[in-house]
Amino acid sequence: MGTAFLHQVSNVGAHERRLFELSGLSEGRSGSSRRPVVIAELYRAFREEGRTLVEILWEQHRFHEARRWNAVELVESVRPEHLTELDRLVVWSAGQAEMTAKPSADRMTRLADAECRRWQGKDDALASVIQALGSWSRYWNEEESHHEMGFTQLSLQLGFPPPSDATVIDYRKIFPDDDLLRTVAMLSFSEGIAAVNYGQYARHVREPALKALLKNVGADEVQHMQYFISFSKALVDSGAYPAKEAFAVAHLFLREGGELYGSAREHVESRNTHTNWWDHLGDGAGEAAVTPEALERKRSLILHALKRITGISCATPQEVEDLWMDLVGE
Amino acid sequence: MADTGELKAYIQKKFCENVGLPAEEVFGPDLTLAAIISRSERMTNSVDLMESFARTANALRKDHGIRIRLPALALDTPISKVLEVFLQEVERSQGRAA
């Protein structure tokens, strides 16, 4: 029985490859030469252009397929002896941080499903937007899995002790529910911050495979940010979710001592509900994440995202606070 | 110009209106921010708390012409400390205006 099982496992790769070739999932065989995109005007697509969920979900799928990369191959091609001490710390820290992506995505899926059903019959275009968000979260979750598996396995190869089962289970605590726009806006900002972190690390790493791994992960985070901006904008465009919620989250990140500063903050909140990845970056990684250049890039990305989501432009964190306070009223 | 005691009472009143809790329940036992969030039916997390601070600051600007910067405080901070920070900001703002 053991031999039969091993025989099956050894043939899985060949079978899978054959099935993939036959299925014709790649863009070149889909019959369309149009490049897949993140749809920027999602509420309008449903409301005014009469797009259907099947069309939108296919676009999501094409985009996902077109961007896939192989974490196993990249991790196996890293040469550990060429890594510096900081490279090693970054890999370990990234693995820890990525472990919290799954509970974040699980929360998103659950929240989107509840909100979608709340809007059915009241604003069907909005219900479809939110269903598109919930459906897309499966690709997001899968891509984050590439990151977690890649960095965690690489840190084991580098000699770091494996996280205990208790640690993994603790890091998997599902995030508490919140307003949908706040949640999606927060995710767009945190993906932008993650992208900058990976970009910063990638510039300093010399080992080619680790550099490629960091760049691939960073590019994924940029795409996730684009998607979250698109969904957030659609929520605001619908008129059902007030822009002040996106401003509130931007302010939470940008204010002095805000979330933007991650584990480098003087006081990092102690939580028993869930684990925020940016609160737990290790020493070397935490410092690299708050260099002046990194902070400037992160601020710029958040301000850009806020403008795309709400249509309101702010040049500084102070302007964000002022506008948010105006929107909040008394 | 209102005196400090009057402003203190005003800030307490506005904040409690915003969180939907009576002043004696918030300031009597000197609740932490985390405890206020958990007791208030209007709040689920620190974003709601920030909004309560913002609304209080906006009311202060409208009714007393005092513009203050919002505090960024940990959730284990007692409300007496928040009030102190608000009053320091009021003092700073009035000092700048003078």
Coordinates of C-alpha atoms in Angstrom, one line a residue:
Chain A
M1 CA 0.0 0.0 0.0
G2 CA 2.8 2.3 0.9
T3 CA 4.5 1.6 -2.4
A4 CA 1.2 2.2 -4.4
F5 CA 0.8 5.5 -2.6
L6 CA 4.3 6.6 -3.4
H7 CA 3.8 5.6 -7.0
Q8 CA 0.6 7.7 -7.2
V9 CA 2.4 10.7 -5.6
S10 CA 5.3 10.4 -8.0
N11 CA 3.0 10.4 -11.0
V12 CA 0.9 13.4 -9.8
G13 CA 3.4 15.9 -11.3
A14 CA 3.2 14.4 -14.8
H15 CA -0.6 14.0 -14.7
E16 CA -1.0 17.6 -13.5
R17 CA 1.2 18.9 -16.3
R18 CA -0.7 17.0 -18.9
L19 CA -4.0 18.2 -17.5
F20 CA -2.8 21.7 -17.5
E21 CA -1.7 21.5 -21.1
L22 CA -5.0 20.0 -22.1
S23 CA -7.1 22.5 -20.3
G24 CA -5.8 25.5 -22.2
L25 CA -6.0 27.9 -19.3
S26 CA -3.2 30.2 -20.5
E27 CA -4.0 33.4 -22.2
G28 CA -2.6 32.3 -25.5
R29 CA -5.1 29.5 -25.7
S30 CA -8.1 31.3 -24.4
G31 CA -9.1 32.6 -27.8
S32 CA -8.6 36.3 -26.7
S33 CA -5.4 38.3 -27.2
R34 CA -6.7 41.1 -24.9
R35 CA -4.5 41.6 -21.9
P36 CA -6.4 40.9 -18.6
V37 CA -6.8 43.9 -16.4
V38 CA -8.0 44.9 -12.9
I39 CA -11.3 46.7 -13.7
A40 CA -11.0 50.2 -12.4
E41 CA -14.7 51.3 -12.7
L42 CA -16.4 48.3 -11.3
Y43 CA -19.7 49.8 -10.0
R44 CA -20.2 51.5 -13.4
A45 CA -19.4 48.2 -15.2
F46 CA -22.3 46.5 -13.4
R47 CA -24.7 49.4 -13.1
E48 CA -24.3 51.2 -16.5
E49 CA -22.6 48.8 -18.8
G50 CA -24.7 45.8 -17.8
R51 CA -21.7 43.6 -17.2
T52 CA -22.4 40.2 -15.5
L53 CA -20.6 38.5 -12.7
V54 CA -19.6 35.7 -15.1
E55 CA -17.8 38.2 -17.3
I56 CA -16.1 40.0 -14.4
L57 CA -15.1 36.7 -12.7
W58 CA -13.6 35.4 -16.0
E59 CA -11.5 38.6 -16.2
Q60 CA -10.3 38.0 -12.6
H61 CA -9.4 34.4 -13.5
R62 CA -7.5 35.4 -16.7
F63 CA -5.6 37.9 -14.7
H64 CA -4.8 35.4 -12.0
E65 CA -3.7 32.8 -14.5
A66 CA -1.6 35.2 -16.5
R67 CA 0.4 36.2 -13.4
R68 CA 1.1 32.8 -11.7
W69 CA 4.6 31.9 -10.7
N70 CA 6.1 28.9 -9.0
A71 CA 7.1 29.4 -5.4
V72 CA 8.6 25.9 -5.1
E73 CA 10.9 26.3 -8.0
L74 CA 12.1 29.7 -6.8
V75 CA 12.7 28.5 -3.2
E76 CA 14.6 25.5 -4.4
S77 CA 16.9 27.7 -6.5
V78 CA 18.0 29.9 -3.7
R79 CA 21.6 29.4 -2.6
P80 CA 21.6 29.8 1.2
E81 CA 25.3 30.2 1.4
H82 CA 25.1 33.5 -0.5
L83 CA 22.6 35.1 1.9
T84 CA 23.7 37.7 4.4
E85 CA 22.5 37.7 8.0
L86 CA 20.0 40.5 7.2
D87 CA 18.7 38.5 4.2
R88 CA 18.1 35.5 6.5
L89 CA 16.2 37.7 9.0
V90 CA 14.1 39.2 6.3
V91 CA 13.1 35.7 5.0
W92 CA 12.2 34.5 8.5
S93 CA 10.2 37.7 9.3
A94 CA 8.4 37.6 5.9
G95 CA 7.4 34.0 6.6
Q96 CA 5.9 35.0 10.0
A97 CA 4.1 38.0 8.5
E98 CA 2.6 36.1 5.6
M99 CA 1.1 33.6 8.0
T100 CA -1.5 36.2 8.9
A101 CA -2.7 36.7 5.3
K102 CA -5.0 33.6 5.4
P103 CA -7.1 34.8 8.4
S104 CA -7.3 38.2 6.8
A105 CA -8.6 36.7 3.5
D106 CA -11.0 34.3 5.3
R107 CA -12.5 37.3 7.1
M108 CA -12.8 39.2 3.9
T109 CA -14.6 36.3 2.2
R110 CA -17.1 35.9 5.1
L111 CA -17.8 39.6 5.3
A112 CA -18.3 40.0 1.6
D113 CA -20.8 37.2 1.5
A114 CA -22.9 38.7 4.3
E115 CA -22.7 42.2 2.7
C116 CA -23.5 41.0 -0.8
R117 CA -26.8 39.4 0.5
R118 CA -27.6 42.5 2.5
W119 CA -27.7 44.5 -0.7
Q120 CA -29.5 42.1 -3.0
G121 CA -32.8 43.6 -4.1
K122 CA -31.8 47.0 -2.8
D123 CA -28.9 47.8 -5.1
D124 CA -28.2 44.8 -7.3
A125 CA -25.1 46.3 -8.9
L126 CA -23.6 46.8 -5.5
A127 CA -24.4 43.3 -4.5
S128 CA -22.6 42.1 -7.7
V129 CA -19.6 44.3 -6.9
I130 CA -19.4 42.7 -3.4
Q131 CA -19.9 39.2 -4.8
A132 CA -17.0 39.9 -7.2
L133 CA -14.9 40.9 -4.2
G134 CA -15.8 37.8 -2.3
S135 CA -15.1 35.6 -5.3
W136 CA -11.8 37.3 -6.0
S137 CA -10.7 36.7 -2.5
R138 CA -10.0 33.0 -3.4
Y139 CA -7.2 34.2 -5.8
W140 CA -5.9 36.6 -3.2
N141 CA -5.9 33.8 -0.6
E142 CA -4.1 31.4 -2.9
E143 CA -1.4 34.0 -3.9
E144 CA -0.8 34.8 -0.2
S145 CA -0.3 31.1 0.3
H146 CA 2.5 31.2 -2.2
H147 CA 4.2 33.8 -0.1
E148 CA 3.7 32.1 3.2
M149 CA 4.8 28.7 2.0
G150 CA 7.8 30.2 0.1
F151 CA 9.3 32.2 2.9
T152 CA 8.5 29.7 5.6
Q153 CA 10.0 26.8 3.8
L154 CA 13.1 28.9 2.9
S155 CA 13.6 29.9 6.5
L156 CA 13.5 26.2 7.4
Q157 CA 16.2 25.6 4.8
L158 CA 18.2 28.4 6.4
G159 CA 18.1 26.6 9.8
F160 CA 15.4 28.6 11.6
P161 CA 13.3 26.4 13.8
P162 CA 9.8 25.7 12.4
P163 CA 6.9 27.6 14.0
S164 CA 5.1 25.3 16.5
D165 CA 1.6 24.2 15.7
A166 CA 0.4 26.4 18.5
T167 CA 2.1 29.5 16.9
V168 CA 0.6 28.7 13.5
I169 CA -2.9 28.3 15.1
D170 CA -2.4 31.5 17.0
Y171 CA -1.4 33.4 13.8
R172 CA -4.5 32.0 12.1
K173 CA -7.0 33.8 14.4
I174 CA -9.7 35.3 12.2
F175 CA -9.7 39.1 12.2
P176 CA -12.8 40.7 13.8
D177 CA -15.4 42.1 11.5
D178 CA -15.7 45.8 10.7
D179 CA -17.4 48.0 8.2
L180 CA -16.7 46.7 4.6
L181 CA -15.2 49.8 3.2
R182 CA -12.9 50.3 6.1
T183 CA -11.8 46.7 5.8
V184 CA -11.1 46.9 2.0
A185 CA -9.4 50.3 2.3
M186 CA -7.2 49.0 5.1
L187 CA -6.3 46.0 3.0
S188 CA -5.4 48.3 0.0
F189 CA -3.1 50.3 2.3
S190 CA -1.5 47.3 4.0
E191 CA -0.8 45.7 0.6
G192 CA 0.9 48.9 -0.5
I193 CA 3.1 48.9 2.6
A194 CA 4.0 45.2 2.0
A195 CA 4.9 45.9 -1.6
V196 CA 7.3 48.7 -0.5
N197 CA 8.8 46.5 2.1
Y198 CA 9.5 43.7 -0.5
G199 CA 10.8 46.3 -3.0
Q200 CA 13.2 47.7 -0.3
Y201 CA 14.5 44.2 0.6
A202 CA 14.8 43.2 -3.1
R203 CA 17.0 46.1 -3.8
H204 CA 19.5 45.1 -1.1
V205 CA 19.6 41.4 -1.7
R206 CA 22.4 40.1 -4.0
E207 CA 21.4 36.4 -4.3
P208 CA 19.4 36.2 -7.6
A209 CA 16.7 33.7 -6.7
L210 CA 15.9 35.4 -3.4
K211 CA 15.8 38.7 -5.2
A212 CA 13.4 37.2 -7.8
L213 CA 11.2 35.7 -5.0
L214 CA 11.0 39.1 -3.3
K215 CA 10.1 40.9 -6.5
N216 CA 7.4 38.3 -7.4
V217 CA 5.8 38.6 -4.0
G218 CA 6.1 42.4 -4.1
A219 CA 4.4 42.4 -7.6
D220 CA 1.6 40.3 -6.2
E221 CA 1.1 42.8 -3.4
V222 CA 0.9 45.6 -5.9
Q223 CA -1.8 43.7 -7.8
H224 CA -3.7 43.1 -4.6
M225 CA -3.6 46.8 -3.8
Q226 CA -5.0 47.5 -7.3
Y227 CA -7.9 45.1 -6.7
F228 CA -8.6 46.5 -3.2
I229 CA -8.6 50.1 -4.6
S230 CA -11.0 49.0 -7.4
F231 CA -13.4 47.3 -4.9
S232 CA -13.2 50.3 -2.4
K233 CA -13.9 52.8 -5.2
A234 CA -16.9 50.8 -6.3
L235 CA -18.3 50.8 -2.7
V236 CA -17.8 54.6 -2.5
D237 CA -19.2 55.1 -6.1
S238 CA -22.4 53.2 -5.1
G239 CA -23.1 55.9 -2.5
A240 CA -23.8 53.2 0.1
Y241 CA -20.5 53.5 1.9
P242 CA -19.4 57.0 2.9
A243 CA -15.9 58.1 1.9
K244 CA -15.2 59.1 5.5
E245 CA -14.5 55.5 6.3
A246 CA -11.6 55.3 3.8
F247 CA -10.3 58.6 5.2
A248 CA -10.5 57.2 8.8
V249 CA -8.4 54.3 7.9
A250 CA -5.9 56.4 6.0
H251 CA -5.6 58.7 9.0
L252 CA -5.1 55.6 11.3
F253 CA -2.1 54.7 9.1
L254 CA -0.6 58.1 8.3
R255 CA -1.0 59.9 11.7
E256 CA 2.1 60.4 13.9
G257 CA 2.9 57.0 15.5
G258 CA 0.2 55.4 13.2
E259 CA 0.0 51.9 11.7
L260 CA 2.4 53.0 8.9
Y261 CA 5.3 52.7 11.4
G262 CA 4.6 49.0 12.1
S263 CA 6.7 47.3 14.7
A264 CA 9.0 50.4 15.0
R265 CA 6.2 52.3 16.9
E266 CA 6.9 53.3 20.5
H267 CA 3.8 51.5 21.5
V268 CA 2.5 48.5 19.5
E269 CA -1.0 47.5 20.6
S270 CA -1.2 44.2 22.3
R271 CA -4.2 42.3 20.9
N272 CA -5.8 39.0 21.7
T273 CA -8.2 39.0 18.8
H274 CA -5.8 38.6 15.9
T275 CA -2.2 39.2 14.7
N276 CA -1.4 42.2 12.5
W277 CA 1.6 41.3 10.3
W278 CA 3.1 44.8 10.5
D279 CA 3.2 44.7 14.3
H280 CA 5.6 41.7 14.2
L281 CA 8.4 42.4 11.7
G282 CA 11.7 41.1 13.2
D283 CA 14.5 43.4 14.1
G284 CA 16.3 43.8 10.7
A285 CA 13.1 43.7 8.7
G286 CA 11.3 46.2 11.1
E287 CA 14.2 48.7 10.7
A288 CA 14.3 48.4 6.9
A289 CA 10.5 49.0 6.8
V290 CA 10.8 52.5 8.3
T291 CA 13.8 54.0 6.5
P292 CA 12.9 57.5 5.3
E293 CA 12.7 56.3 1.7
A294 CA 10.4 53.4 2.6
L295 CA 8.1 55.7 4.6
E296 CA 7.9 58.2 1.8
R297 CA 7.0 55.5 -0.7
K298 CA 4.4 54.2 1.7
R299 CA 2.8 57.6 2.3
S300 CA 2.7 58.2 -1.4
L301 CA 1.0 54.9 -2.1
I302 CA -1.6 55.5 0.6
L303 CA -2.4 59.0 -0.6
H304 CA -2.6 57.7 -4.2
A305 CA -5.0 54.9 -3.1
L306 CA -7.1 57.3 -1.1
K307 CA -7.5 59.6 -4.1
R308 CA -8.4 56.7 -6.4
I309 CA -11.0 55.4 -3.8
T310 CA -12.7 58.7 -2.9
G311 CA -11.8 61.0 -5.8
I312 CA -10.4 63.4 -3.2
S313 CA -6.8 64.4 -3.4
C314 CA -4.6 65.1 -0.3
A315 CA -0.9 65.9 -0.4
T316 CA 0.0 65.3 3.3
P317 CA -1.2 63.3 6.4
Q318 CA -2.3 66.6 7.9
E319 CA -4.6 67.2 5.0
V320 CA -6.0 63.7 5.4
E321 CA -6.8 64.5 9.0
D322 CA -8.4 67.8 8.2
L323 CA -10.6 66.4 5.5
W324 CA -11.5 63.4 7.5
M325 CA -12.6 65.7 10.4
D326 CA -14.7 67.7 8.0
L327 CA -16.3 64.6 6.7
V328 CA -17.0 63.3 10.2
G329 CA -18.8 66.4 11.3
E330 CA -19.9 66.8 14.9
Chain B
M1 CA -12.9 82.7 26.6
A2 CA -14.1 79.7 28.6
D3 CA -12.1 78.7 31.7
T4 CA -10.4 75.3 32.0
G5 CA -13.0 73.8 34.3
E6 CA -15.8 74.8 31.9
L7 CA -13.9 73.3 28.9
K8 CA -13.1 70.1 30.8
A9 CA -16.8 69.6 31.5
Y10 CA -17.7 70.5 27.8
I11 CA -15.2 67.9 26.5
Q12 CA -16.4 65.2 28.9
K13 CA -20.0 65.9 27.8
K14 CA -19.4 65.9 24.1
F15 CA -17.2 62.7 24.2
C16 CA -19.9 60.9 26.2
E17 CA -22.6 62.0 23.8
N18 CA -20.5 60.6 21.0
V19 CA -19.8 57.2 22.5
G20 CA -23.4 57.0 23.9
L21 CA -22.4 56.4 27.5
P22 CA -23.2 58.4 30.6
A23 CA -20.3 60.5 32.0
E24 CA -20.4 58.8 35.4
E25 CA -19.9 55.4 33.7
V26 CA -16.9 56.6 31.7
F27 CA -15.1 59.1 34.0
G28 CA -16.3 57.8 37.3
P29 CA -14.3 54.5 37.2
D30 CA -11.8 56.1 34.8
L31 CA -12.3 53.5 32.1
T32 CA -9.5 52.6 29.6
L33 CA -10.2 53.3 26.0
A34 CA -10.5 49.5 25.4
A35 CA -13.2 49.3 28.1
I36 CA -15.1 52.2 26.6
I37 CA -15.1 50.5 23.2
S38 CA -16.4 47.3 24.7
R39 CA -19.1 49.0 26.7
S40 CA -20.3 51.4 23.9
E41 CA -22.9 50.0 21.6
R42 CA -21.9 52.5 19.0
M43 CA -18.3 51.4 18.7
T44 CA -16.6 48.2 17.4
N45 CA -13.0 49.2 17.3
S46 CA -10.4 52.0 17.6
V47 CA -11.5 53.6 14.3
D48 CA -14.9 54.4 16.0
L49 CA -13.0 55.7 19.0
M50 CA -10.9 58.0 16.7
E51 CA -14.1 59.3 15.2
S52 CA -15.5 60.1 18.7
F53 CA -12.4 62.1 19.3
A54 CA -12.7 63.9 16.0
R55 CA -16.4 64.7 16.6
T56 CA -15.5 66.1 20.1
A57 CA -12.7 68.2 18.6
N58 CA -15.0 69.5 15.9
A59 CA -17.6 70.5 18.5
L60 CA -14.8 72.3 20.4
R61 CA -13.9 74.2 17.3
K62 CA -17.5 75.1 16.5
D63 CA -18.6 76.1 20.0
H64 CA -15.4 77.6 21.4
G65 CA -13.2 78.4 18.3
I66 CA -10.5 76.1 19.6
R67 CA -8.7 73.9 17.1
I68 CA -6.8 71.0 18.5
R69 CA -4.8 68.1 17.1
L70 CA -6.1 64.6 17.8
P71 CA -4.3 62.3 20.2
A72 CA -3.0 58.9 19.1
L73 CA -3.2 56.8 22.3
A74 CA -2.9 53.2 23.2
L75 CA -6.1 51.3 24.1
D76 CA -4.9 50.7 27.6
T77 CA -4.8 54.5 28.2
P78 CA -7.3 55.6 30.9
I79 CA -9.8 58.3 29.9
S80 CA -8.4 60.7 32.5
K81 CA -5.2 60.8 30.5
V82 CA -7.1 61.4 27.3
L83 CA -8.8 64.4 28.9
E84 CA -5.5 65.7 30.1
V85 CA -4.1 65.5 26.5
F86 CA -7.1 67.3 25.2
L87 CA -6.7 70.1 27.7
Q88 CA -3.0 70.3 27.0
E89 CA -3.9 70.7 23.3
V90 CA -6.5 73.4 24.2
E91 CA -3.8 75.2 26.2
R92 CA -1.3 74.9 23.3
S93 CA -3.9 76.2 20.9
Q94 CA -4.9 79.1 23.1
G95 CA -1.2 80.0 23.7
R96 CA -0.6 80.1 19.9
A97 CA -3.7 82.2 19.4
A98 CA -2.7 84.7 22.1

